Coordinates of C-alpha atoms in Angstrom, one line a residue:
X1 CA 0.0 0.0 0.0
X2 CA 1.1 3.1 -0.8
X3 CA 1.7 6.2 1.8
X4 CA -0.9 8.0 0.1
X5 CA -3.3 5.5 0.3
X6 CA -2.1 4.8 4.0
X7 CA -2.7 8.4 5.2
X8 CA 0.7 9.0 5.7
X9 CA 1.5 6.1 8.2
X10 CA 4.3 4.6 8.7
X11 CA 5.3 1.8 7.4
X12 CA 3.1 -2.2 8.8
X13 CA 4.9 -4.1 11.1
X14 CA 3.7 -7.0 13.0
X15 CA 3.7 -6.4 17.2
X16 CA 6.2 -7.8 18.4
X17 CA 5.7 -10.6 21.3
X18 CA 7.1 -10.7 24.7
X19 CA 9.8 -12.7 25.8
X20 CA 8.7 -14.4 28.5
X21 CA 12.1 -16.1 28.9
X22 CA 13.7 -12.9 30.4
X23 CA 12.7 -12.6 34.0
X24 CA 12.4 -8.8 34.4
X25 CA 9.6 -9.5 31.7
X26 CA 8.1 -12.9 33.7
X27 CA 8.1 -10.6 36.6
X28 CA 5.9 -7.8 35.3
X29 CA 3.7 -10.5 33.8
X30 CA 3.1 -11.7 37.2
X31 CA 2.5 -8.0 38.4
X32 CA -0.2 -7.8 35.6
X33 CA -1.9 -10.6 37.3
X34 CA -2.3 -9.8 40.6
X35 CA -3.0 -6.3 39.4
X36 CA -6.2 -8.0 37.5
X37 CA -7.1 -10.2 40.3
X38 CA -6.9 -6.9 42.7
X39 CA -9.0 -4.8 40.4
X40 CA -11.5 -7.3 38.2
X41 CA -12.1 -10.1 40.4
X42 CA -15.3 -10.3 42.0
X43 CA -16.9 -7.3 40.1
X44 CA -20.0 -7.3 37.8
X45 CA -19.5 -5.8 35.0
X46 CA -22.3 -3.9 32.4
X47 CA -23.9 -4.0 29.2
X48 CA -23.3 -1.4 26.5
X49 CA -26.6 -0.1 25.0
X50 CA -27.4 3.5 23.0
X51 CA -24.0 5.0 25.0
X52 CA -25.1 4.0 28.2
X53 CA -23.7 1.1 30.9
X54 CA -26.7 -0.6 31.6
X55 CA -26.4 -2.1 34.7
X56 CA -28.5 -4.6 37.5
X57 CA -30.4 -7.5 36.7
X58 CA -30.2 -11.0 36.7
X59 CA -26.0 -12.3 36.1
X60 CA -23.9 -15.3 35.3
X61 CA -20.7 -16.1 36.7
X62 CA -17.8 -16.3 34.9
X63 CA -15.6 -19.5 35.8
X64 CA -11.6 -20.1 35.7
X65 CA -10.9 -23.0 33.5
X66 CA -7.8 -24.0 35.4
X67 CA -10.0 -24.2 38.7
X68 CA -13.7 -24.3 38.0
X69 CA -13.9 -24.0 41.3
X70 CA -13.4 -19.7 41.2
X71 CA -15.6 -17.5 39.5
X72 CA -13.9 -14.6 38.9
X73 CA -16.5 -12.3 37.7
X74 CA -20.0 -11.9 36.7
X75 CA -22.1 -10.3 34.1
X76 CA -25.7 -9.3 32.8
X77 CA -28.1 -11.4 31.4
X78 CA -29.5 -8.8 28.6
X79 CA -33.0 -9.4 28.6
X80 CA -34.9 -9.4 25.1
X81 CA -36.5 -5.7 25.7
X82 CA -32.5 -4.8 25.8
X83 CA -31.9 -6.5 22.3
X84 CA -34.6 -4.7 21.3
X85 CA -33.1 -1.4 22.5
X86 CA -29.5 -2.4 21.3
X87 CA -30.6 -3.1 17.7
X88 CA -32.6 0.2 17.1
X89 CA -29.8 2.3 19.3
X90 CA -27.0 0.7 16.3
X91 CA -29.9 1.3 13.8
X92 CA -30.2 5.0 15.1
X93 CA -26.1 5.1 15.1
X94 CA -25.6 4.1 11.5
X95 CA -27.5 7.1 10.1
X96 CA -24.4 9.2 11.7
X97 CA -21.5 6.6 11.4
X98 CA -22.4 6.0 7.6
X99 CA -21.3 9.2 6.7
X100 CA -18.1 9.9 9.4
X101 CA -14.8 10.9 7.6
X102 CA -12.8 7.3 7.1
X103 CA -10.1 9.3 8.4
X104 CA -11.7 9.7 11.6
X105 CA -12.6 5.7 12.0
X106 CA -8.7 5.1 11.2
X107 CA -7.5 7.7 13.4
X108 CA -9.5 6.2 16.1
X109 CA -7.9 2.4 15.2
X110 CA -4.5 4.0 15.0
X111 CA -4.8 5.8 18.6
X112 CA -6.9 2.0 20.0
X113 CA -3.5 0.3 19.5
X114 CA -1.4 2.7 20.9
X115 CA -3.9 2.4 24.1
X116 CA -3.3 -1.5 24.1
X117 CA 0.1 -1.5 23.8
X118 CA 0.5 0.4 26.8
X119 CA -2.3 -2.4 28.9
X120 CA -0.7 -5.9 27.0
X121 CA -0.1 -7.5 29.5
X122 CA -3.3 -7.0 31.3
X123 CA -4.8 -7.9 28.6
X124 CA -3.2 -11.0 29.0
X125 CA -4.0 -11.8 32.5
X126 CA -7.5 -11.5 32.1
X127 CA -7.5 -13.6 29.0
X128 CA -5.5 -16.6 30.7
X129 CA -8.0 -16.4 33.9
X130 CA -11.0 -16.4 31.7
X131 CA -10.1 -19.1 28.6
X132 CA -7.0 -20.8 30.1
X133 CA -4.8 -19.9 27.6
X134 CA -0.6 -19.7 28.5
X135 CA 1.0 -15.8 28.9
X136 CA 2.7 -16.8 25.0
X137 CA -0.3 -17.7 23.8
X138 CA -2.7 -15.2 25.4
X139 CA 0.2 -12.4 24.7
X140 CA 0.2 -14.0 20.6
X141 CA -3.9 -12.9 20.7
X142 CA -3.7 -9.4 22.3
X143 CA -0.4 -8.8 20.1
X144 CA -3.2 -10.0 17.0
X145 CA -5.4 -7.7 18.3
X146 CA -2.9 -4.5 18.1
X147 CA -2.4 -5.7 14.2
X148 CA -6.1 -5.8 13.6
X149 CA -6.3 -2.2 14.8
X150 CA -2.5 -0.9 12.5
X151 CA -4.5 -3.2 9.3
X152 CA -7.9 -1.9 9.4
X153 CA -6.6 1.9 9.9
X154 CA -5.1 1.5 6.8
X155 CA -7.8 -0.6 4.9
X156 CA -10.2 1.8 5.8
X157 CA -8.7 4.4 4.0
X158 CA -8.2 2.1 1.1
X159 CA -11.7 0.8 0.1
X160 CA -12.8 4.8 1.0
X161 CA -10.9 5.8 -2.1
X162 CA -12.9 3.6 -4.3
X163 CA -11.9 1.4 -7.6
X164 CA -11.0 3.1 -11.2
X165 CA -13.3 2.0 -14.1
X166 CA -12.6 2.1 -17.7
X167 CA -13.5 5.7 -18.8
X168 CA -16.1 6.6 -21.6
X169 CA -15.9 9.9 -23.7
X170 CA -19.4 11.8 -22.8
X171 CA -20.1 10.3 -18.8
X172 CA -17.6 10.6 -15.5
X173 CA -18.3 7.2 -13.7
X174 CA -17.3 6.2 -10.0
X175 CA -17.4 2.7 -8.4
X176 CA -18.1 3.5 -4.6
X177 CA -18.2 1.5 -1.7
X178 CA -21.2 2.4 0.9
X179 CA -21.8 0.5 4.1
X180 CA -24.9 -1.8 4.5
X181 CA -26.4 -1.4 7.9
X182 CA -26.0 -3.2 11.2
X183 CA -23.9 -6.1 12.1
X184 CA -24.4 -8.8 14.9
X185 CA -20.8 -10.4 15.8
X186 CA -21.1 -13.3 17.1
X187 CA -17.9 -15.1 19.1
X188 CA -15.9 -18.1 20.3
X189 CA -14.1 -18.3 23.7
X190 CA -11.2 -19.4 21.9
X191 CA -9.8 -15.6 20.4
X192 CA -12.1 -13.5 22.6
X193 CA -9.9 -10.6 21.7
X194 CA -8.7 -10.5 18.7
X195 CA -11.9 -12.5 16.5
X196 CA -14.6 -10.2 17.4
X197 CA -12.4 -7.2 17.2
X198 CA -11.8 -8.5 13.7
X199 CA -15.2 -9.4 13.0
X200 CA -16.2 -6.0 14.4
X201 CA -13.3 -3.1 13.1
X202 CA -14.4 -4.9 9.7
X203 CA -18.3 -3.6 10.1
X204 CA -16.7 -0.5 11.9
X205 CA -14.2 0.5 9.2
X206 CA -16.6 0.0 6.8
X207 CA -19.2 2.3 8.2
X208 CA -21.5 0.3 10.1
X209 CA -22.4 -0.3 13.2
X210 CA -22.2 -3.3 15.6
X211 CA -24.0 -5.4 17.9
X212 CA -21.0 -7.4 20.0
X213 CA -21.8 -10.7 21.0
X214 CA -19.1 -12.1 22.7
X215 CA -18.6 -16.3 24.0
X216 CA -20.4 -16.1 27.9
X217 CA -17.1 -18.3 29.0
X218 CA -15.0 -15.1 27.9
X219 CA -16.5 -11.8 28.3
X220 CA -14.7 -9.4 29.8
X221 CA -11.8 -9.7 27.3
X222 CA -14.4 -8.5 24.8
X223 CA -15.5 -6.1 27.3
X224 CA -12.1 -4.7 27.7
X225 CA -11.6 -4.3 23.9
X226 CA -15.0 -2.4 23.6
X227 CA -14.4 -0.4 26.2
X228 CA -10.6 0.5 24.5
X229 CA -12.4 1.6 21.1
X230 CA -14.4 3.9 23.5
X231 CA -11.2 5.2 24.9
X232 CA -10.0 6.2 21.7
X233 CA -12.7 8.2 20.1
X234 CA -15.2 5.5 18.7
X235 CA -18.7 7.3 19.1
X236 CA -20.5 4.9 21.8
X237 CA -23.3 4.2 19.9
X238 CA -21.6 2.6 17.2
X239 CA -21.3 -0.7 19.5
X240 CA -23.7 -2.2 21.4
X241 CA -22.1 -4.7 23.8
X242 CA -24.8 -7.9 25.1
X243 CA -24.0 -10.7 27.6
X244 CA -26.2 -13.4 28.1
X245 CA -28.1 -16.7 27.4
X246 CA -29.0 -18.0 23.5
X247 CA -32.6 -18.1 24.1
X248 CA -32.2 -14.4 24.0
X249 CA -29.2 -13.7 21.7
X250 CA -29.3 -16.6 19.7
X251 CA -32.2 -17.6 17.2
X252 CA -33.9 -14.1 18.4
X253 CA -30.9 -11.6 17.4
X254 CA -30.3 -13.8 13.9
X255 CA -33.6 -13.3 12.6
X256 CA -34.1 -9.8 13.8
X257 CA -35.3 -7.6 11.1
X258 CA -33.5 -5.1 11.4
X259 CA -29.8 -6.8 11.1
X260 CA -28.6 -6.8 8.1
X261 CA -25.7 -9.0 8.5
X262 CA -24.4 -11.9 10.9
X263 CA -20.6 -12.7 11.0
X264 CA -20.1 -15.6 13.4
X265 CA -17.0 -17.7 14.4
X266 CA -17.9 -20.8 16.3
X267 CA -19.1 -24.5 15.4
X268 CA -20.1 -26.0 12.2
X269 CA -23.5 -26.8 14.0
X270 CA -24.3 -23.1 15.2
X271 CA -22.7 -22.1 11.8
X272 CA -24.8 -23.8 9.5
X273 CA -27.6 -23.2 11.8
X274 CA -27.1 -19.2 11.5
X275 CA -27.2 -19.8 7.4
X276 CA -30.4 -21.4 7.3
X277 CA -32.3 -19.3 9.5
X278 CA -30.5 -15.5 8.0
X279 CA -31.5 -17.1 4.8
X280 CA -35.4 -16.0 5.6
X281 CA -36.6 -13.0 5.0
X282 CA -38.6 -11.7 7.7
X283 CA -41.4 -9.7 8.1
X284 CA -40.8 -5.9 7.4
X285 CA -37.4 -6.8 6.6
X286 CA -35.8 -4.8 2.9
X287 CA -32.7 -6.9 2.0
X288 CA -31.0 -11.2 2.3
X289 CA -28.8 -10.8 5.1
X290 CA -25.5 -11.4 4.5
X291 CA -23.6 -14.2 6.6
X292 CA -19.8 -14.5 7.3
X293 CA -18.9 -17.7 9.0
X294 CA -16.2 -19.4 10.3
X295 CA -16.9 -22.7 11.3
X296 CA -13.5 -24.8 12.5
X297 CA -11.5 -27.2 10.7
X298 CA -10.0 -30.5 10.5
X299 CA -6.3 -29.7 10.0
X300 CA -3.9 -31.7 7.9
X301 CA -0.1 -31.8 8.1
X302 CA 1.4 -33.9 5.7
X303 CA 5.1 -34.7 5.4
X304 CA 7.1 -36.6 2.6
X305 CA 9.6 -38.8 2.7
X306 CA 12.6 -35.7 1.9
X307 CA 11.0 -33.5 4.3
X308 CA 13.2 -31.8 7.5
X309 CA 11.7 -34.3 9.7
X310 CA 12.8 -32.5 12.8
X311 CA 11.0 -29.1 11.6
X312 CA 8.4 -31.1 10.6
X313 CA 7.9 -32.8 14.1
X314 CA 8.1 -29.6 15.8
X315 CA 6.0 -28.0 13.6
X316 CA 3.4 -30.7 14.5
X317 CA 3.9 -30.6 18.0
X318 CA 3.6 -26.7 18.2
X319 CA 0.4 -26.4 16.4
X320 CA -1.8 -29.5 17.7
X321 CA -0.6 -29.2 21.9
X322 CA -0.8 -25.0 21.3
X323 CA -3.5 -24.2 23.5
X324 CA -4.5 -27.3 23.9
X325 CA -5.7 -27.6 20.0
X326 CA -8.3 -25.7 20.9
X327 CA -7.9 -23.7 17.9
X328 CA -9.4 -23.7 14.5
X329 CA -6.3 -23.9 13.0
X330 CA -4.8 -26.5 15.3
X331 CA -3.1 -29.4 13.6
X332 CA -5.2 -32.4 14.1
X333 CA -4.2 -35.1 11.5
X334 CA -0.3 -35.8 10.5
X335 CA -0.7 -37.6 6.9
X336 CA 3.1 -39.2 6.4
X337 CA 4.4 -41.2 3.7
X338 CA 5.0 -44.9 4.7
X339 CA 8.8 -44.8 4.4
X340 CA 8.7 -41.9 6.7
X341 CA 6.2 -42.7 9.1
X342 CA 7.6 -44.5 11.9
X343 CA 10.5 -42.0 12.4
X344 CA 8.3 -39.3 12.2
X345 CA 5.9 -40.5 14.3
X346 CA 8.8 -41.6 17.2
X347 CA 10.1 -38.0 16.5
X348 CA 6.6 -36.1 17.4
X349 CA 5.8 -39.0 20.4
X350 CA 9.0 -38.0 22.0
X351 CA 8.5 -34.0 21.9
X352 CA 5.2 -34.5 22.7
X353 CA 6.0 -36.4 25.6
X354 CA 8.4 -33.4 27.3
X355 CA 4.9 -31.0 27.1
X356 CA 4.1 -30.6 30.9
X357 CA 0.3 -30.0 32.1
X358 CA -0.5 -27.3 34.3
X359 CA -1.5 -24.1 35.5
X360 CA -1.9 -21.1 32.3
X361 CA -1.3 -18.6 35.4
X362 CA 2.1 -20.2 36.3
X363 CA 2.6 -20.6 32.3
X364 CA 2.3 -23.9 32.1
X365 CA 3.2 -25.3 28.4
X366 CA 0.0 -27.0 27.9
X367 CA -3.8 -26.2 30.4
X368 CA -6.9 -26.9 30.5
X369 CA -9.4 -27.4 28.2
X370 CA -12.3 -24.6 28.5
X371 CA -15.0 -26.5 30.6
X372 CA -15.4 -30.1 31.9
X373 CA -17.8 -30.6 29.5
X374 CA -15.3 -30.1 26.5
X375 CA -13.0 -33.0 28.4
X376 CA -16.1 -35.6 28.5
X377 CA -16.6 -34.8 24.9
X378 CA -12.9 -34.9 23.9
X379 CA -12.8 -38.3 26.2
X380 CA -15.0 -40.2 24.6
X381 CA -13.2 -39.4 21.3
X382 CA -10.2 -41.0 23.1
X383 CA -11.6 -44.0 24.8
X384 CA -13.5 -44.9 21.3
X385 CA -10.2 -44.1 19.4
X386 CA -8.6 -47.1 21.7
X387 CA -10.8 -49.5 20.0
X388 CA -10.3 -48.5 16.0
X389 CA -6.4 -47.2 16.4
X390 CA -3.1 -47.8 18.6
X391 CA -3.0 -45.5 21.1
X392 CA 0.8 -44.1 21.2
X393 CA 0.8 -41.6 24.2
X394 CA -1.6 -40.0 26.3
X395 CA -5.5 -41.3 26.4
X396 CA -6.1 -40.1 30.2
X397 CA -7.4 -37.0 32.4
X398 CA -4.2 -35.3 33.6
X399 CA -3.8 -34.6 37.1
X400 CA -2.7 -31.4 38.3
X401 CA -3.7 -32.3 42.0
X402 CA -6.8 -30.3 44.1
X403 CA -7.5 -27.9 41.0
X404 CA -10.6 -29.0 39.5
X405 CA -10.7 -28.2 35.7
X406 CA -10.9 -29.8 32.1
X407 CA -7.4 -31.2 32.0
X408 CA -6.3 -33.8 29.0
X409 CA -3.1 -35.5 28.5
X410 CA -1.0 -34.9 25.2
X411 CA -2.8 -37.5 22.9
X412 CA -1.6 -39.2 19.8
X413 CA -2.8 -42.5 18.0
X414 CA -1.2 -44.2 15.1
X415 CA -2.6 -46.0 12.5
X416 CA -5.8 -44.1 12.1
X417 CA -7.9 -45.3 8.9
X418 CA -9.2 -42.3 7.1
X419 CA -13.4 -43.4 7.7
X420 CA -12.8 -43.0 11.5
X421 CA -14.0 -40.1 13.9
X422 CA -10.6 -39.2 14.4
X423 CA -9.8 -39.0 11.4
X424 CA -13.1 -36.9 10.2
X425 CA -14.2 -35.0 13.0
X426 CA -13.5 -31.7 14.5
X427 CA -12.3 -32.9 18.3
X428 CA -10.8 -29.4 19.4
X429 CA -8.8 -30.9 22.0
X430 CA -5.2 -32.0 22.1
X431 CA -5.5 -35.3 20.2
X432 CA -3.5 -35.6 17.1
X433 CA -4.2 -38.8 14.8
X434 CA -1.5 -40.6 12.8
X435 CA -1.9 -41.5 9.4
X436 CA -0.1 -43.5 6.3
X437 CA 0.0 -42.6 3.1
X438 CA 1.5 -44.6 0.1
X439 CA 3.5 -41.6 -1.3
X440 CA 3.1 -38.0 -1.5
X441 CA 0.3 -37.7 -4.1
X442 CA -1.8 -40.2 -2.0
X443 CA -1.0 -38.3 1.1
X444 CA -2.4 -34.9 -0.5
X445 CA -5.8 -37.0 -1.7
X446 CA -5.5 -38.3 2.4
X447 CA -5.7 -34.5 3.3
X448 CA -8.4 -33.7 0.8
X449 CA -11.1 -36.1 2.4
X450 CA -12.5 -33.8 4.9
X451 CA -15.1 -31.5 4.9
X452 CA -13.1 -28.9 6.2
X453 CA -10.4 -26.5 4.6
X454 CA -9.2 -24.4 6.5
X455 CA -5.5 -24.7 6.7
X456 CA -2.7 -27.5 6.0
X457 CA 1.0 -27.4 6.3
X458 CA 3.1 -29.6 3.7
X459 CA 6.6 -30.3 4.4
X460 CA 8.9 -31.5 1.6
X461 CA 11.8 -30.2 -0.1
X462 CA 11.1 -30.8 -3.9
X463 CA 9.9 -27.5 -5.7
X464 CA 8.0 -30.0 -7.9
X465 CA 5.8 -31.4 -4.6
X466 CA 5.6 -28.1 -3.7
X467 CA 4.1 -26.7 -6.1
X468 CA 1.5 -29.9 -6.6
X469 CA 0.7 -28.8 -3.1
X470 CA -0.4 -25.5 -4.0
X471 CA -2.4 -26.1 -6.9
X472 CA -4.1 -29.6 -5.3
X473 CA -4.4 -28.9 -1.4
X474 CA -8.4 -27.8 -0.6
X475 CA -7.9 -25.4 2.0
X476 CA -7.9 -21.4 2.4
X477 CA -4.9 -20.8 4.6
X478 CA -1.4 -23.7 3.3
X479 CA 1.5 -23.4 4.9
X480 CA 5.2 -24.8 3.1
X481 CA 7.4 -26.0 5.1
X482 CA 5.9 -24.5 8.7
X483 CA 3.3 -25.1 11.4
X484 CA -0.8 -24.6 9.9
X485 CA -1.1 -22.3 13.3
X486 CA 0.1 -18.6 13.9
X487 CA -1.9 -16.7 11.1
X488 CA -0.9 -12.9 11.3
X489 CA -3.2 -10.0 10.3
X490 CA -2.6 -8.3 7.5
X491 CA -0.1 -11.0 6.1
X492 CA -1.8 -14.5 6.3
X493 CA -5.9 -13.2 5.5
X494 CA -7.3 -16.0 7.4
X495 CA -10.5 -18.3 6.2
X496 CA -11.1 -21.8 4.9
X497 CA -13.1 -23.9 2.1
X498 CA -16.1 -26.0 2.6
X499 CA -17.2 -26.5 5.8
X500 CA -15.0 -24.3 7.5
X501 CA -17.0 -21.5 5.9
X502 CA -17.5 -18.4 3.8
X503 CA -13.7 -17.8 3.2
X504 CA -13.8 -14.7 4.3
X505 CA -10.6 -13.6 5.4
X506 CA -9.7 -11.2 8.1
X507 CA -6.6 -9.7 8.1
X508 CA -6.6 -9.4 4.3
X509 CA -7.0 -7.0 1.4
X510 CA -10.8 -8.5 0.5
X511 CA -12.2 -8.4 3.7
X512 CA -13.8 -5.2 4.3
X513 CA -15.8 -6.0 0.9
X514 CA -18.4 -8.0 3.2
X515 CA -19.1 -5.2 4.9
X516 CA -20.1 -3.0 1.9
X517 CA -22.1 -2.8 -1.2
X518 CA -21.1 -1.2 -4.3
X519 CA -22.6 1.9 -6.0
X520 CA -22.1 2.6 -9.4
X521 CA -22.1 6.6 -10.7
X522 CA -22.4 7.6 -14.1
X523 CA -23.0 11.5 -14.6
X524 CA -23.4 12.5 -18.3
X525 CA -21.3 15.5 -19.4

């Protein structure tokens, strides 16, 4: 982009991380935390509707994954008179926000990262008490989340300045890009920072205006992120921020008339569910809602036989244990070629095996899982995976002695046939399956029979296979020679094929098109 088109920034570069290996930074890490405890924990926090914290009423209770046992905060339950008031408050905010200088939304993005560069690392501690995630990991989000902000300054000033079209002698004609209306943003628990912010700077810079739905397991780190925009300038009624149960901001906010788009990241299930019902047009209601989904993935590594086995078994070992794989991206199926396999699979056993369980607040290498619900689920993956493939490490509840929480061993079988659940399914735990492949181009077809496609990593050496892989490999995001996880903003634009959704993708020089709709202005001379 040029520096004209860029308002005169400086030059993109990605946030840096933290080195958490230095122990003047550990230490102020651990500052941040009991600084968070001693300030969030315990307190009820509001809704955001028409400008206003909307407080009282009935709450939930936000629970620690590494000890269910604490809640640390709690939060509304919006009732559905205060859906009603959010939606018309954004409608009511859109007539202004349509028409704000893109300037102004971009100078307000530039001065929101400043802000959470400065608060990082709280930003972390709250994360890591709410979703479990380690500092690396949490810091990796909230550093995301400072890109999203430096990206969608400057792609707001781009799609402003419209597209060229080929010129005729007697008319002057513009393409234009207006925004569409209000936006629901629906979120996981897994990114609470840095997906919805993406979801929601894309309605934002685009000219819309937002109702913020983030995951009840994770709100305040949505909270936080709302309340930063705030901070820097973004007019309050342009985001309307609701907690609470899906009875009232599920079904209910989806078919409201009055949204005009849903952008959801979250299950295939709820995904496909979302689809269906935005697909009806409901009384009173003037356009087809747009849907933007992303809805996980079934993530292939595949490594041939002249690979760097050792990058290749880190690479594996990063991106399936990395938060537990409870990521979209996580690696979730290693597809080897035979001559290969057993070495590679030794190779990934024993690194795997060195991952200690414990504590996210003590930065423990691998934590819980989000809820003892998502371990019984992930469990009975495992215990049926015993009887249909050889179990190679793992396959047990990990004990991390009086803390009560979702904790899984590192999990790997071997010898997984391509029909079985493990093979197929989205487990979004840290269970990786194992399987052989004949030779590369059967290993590719291996990685192909999913109905997800959202990212892959291929590991070879030949410029021949590695180009096969990029024409042949069904997914949006493929990684050469690298882990399928750590997706930058603004770099790797992030969405999948199939199943894992409308391929929209953040971070990258389309996105902001799903926001808007196109005008088309011929003026005769």
């Amino acid at each position: 982009m040029t520096d004209s088109l860029a308002g005169g920034f400086l030059p993109f570069g990605h946030e840096s991380y933290f080195d958490f290996t230095q122990p003047d930074v550990a230490d102020l890490q651990r500052a941040a935390f009991r600084q968070v405890r001693e300030k969030y924990v315990g307190q009820t926090f509001p809704l955001y509707i028409g400008g206003g914290r909307i407080e009282g009423g009935e709450t939930f209770g936000v629970r620690n994954p590494a000890d269910t046992r604490e809640t640390v905060w709690h939060f509304p339950k919006a009732t559905p008179q205060q859906l009603e008031d959010a939606v018309a408050a954004a409608k009511t905010a859109f007539e202004d926000w349509r028409f704000s200088d893109p300037l102004q939304r971009a100078t307000i993005f530039k001065r929101a990262s400043e802000l959470l560069r400065a608060r990082r690392m709280e930003f972390n501690a709250v994360m890591t008490l709410e979703n479990g995630k380690n500092w690396p990991e949490a810091d990796g989000e909230v550093a995301e989340s400072v890109d999203h902000f430096e990206v969608f300054a400057r792609e707001t000033l781009r799609w402003a300045a419209g597209k060229p079209v080929y010129p005729m002698l007697d008319e002057h004609v513009t393409t234009v890009y207006e925004p569409i209306g209000v936006v629901a943003c629906i979120s996981p628990w897994n990114f609470p920072s840095a997906i919805p912010l993406g979801m929601a700077l894309g309605a934002v810079a685009a000219g819309n205006t937002v109702i913020w739905k983030p995951a009840s397991e994770t709100p305040l780190s949505s909270l936080l992120m709302v309340e930063l925009l705030y901070q820097a300038g973004l007019p309050r009624g342009v985001i309307q921020f609701l907690t609470g149960t899906d009875d009232v901001l599920g079904d209910t906010l989806v078919d409201h008339k009055d949204i005009r788009m849903v952008a959801f990241t979250g299950s295939r299930e709820i995904g496909c569910r979302i689809f269906e019902r935005a697909a009806r047009v409901q009384p009173g209601q003037k356009w087809l809602k747009r849907v933007m989904a992303e809805m996980g993935g079934k993530d292939p590594t595949v490594v041939c036989a002249d690979a760097d086995l050792e990058a290749a078994a880190l690479g594996i070992v990063q991106s399936t244990f990395g938060y537990a794989g409870q990521k979209c991206s996580a690696c979730s199926r290693v597809i080897a070629e035979d001559s290969i396999y057993d070495s590679l699979l030794e190779m990934v056993t024993k690194l795997a095996t060195e991952i200690k369980v414990g504590l996210p607040e003590d930065n423990a290498p691998l934590g819980p899982v989000i809820s003892a619900g998502s371990a019984e689920r992930i469990m009975k993956y495992v215990e049926s995976g015993k009887k249909t493939a050889r179990l190679v490490l793992g396959g047990e509840r990990a004990d991390v002695g009086e803390r009560e929480g979702g904790y899984v061993q590192p999990t790997i079988f071997a010898d997984v046939d391509s029909t079985d659940p493990l093979f197929q399914e989205e487990i979004f735990g840290p269970v990786l399956a194992f399987s052989r492949a004949r030779d590369w181009r059967h290993a590719i077809e291996l990685a192909n029979d999913s109905d997800y496609g959202l990212t892959a990593a291929f590991y070879s050496r030949d410029p021949h296979k590695l180009a096969e892989a990029r024409k042949l490999m069904q997914v949006g995001n493929l990684y050469l020679n690298r882990k399928c996880t750590g997706a930058l903003s603004g770099t790797h634009a992030f969405g999948g094929y199939g199943m894992s959704g409308t391929n929209a993708k953040v971070g990258g020089p389309d996105y902001l098109f799903w926001f808007l709709q196109t005008k088309t202005i011929a003026q005769r001379y």
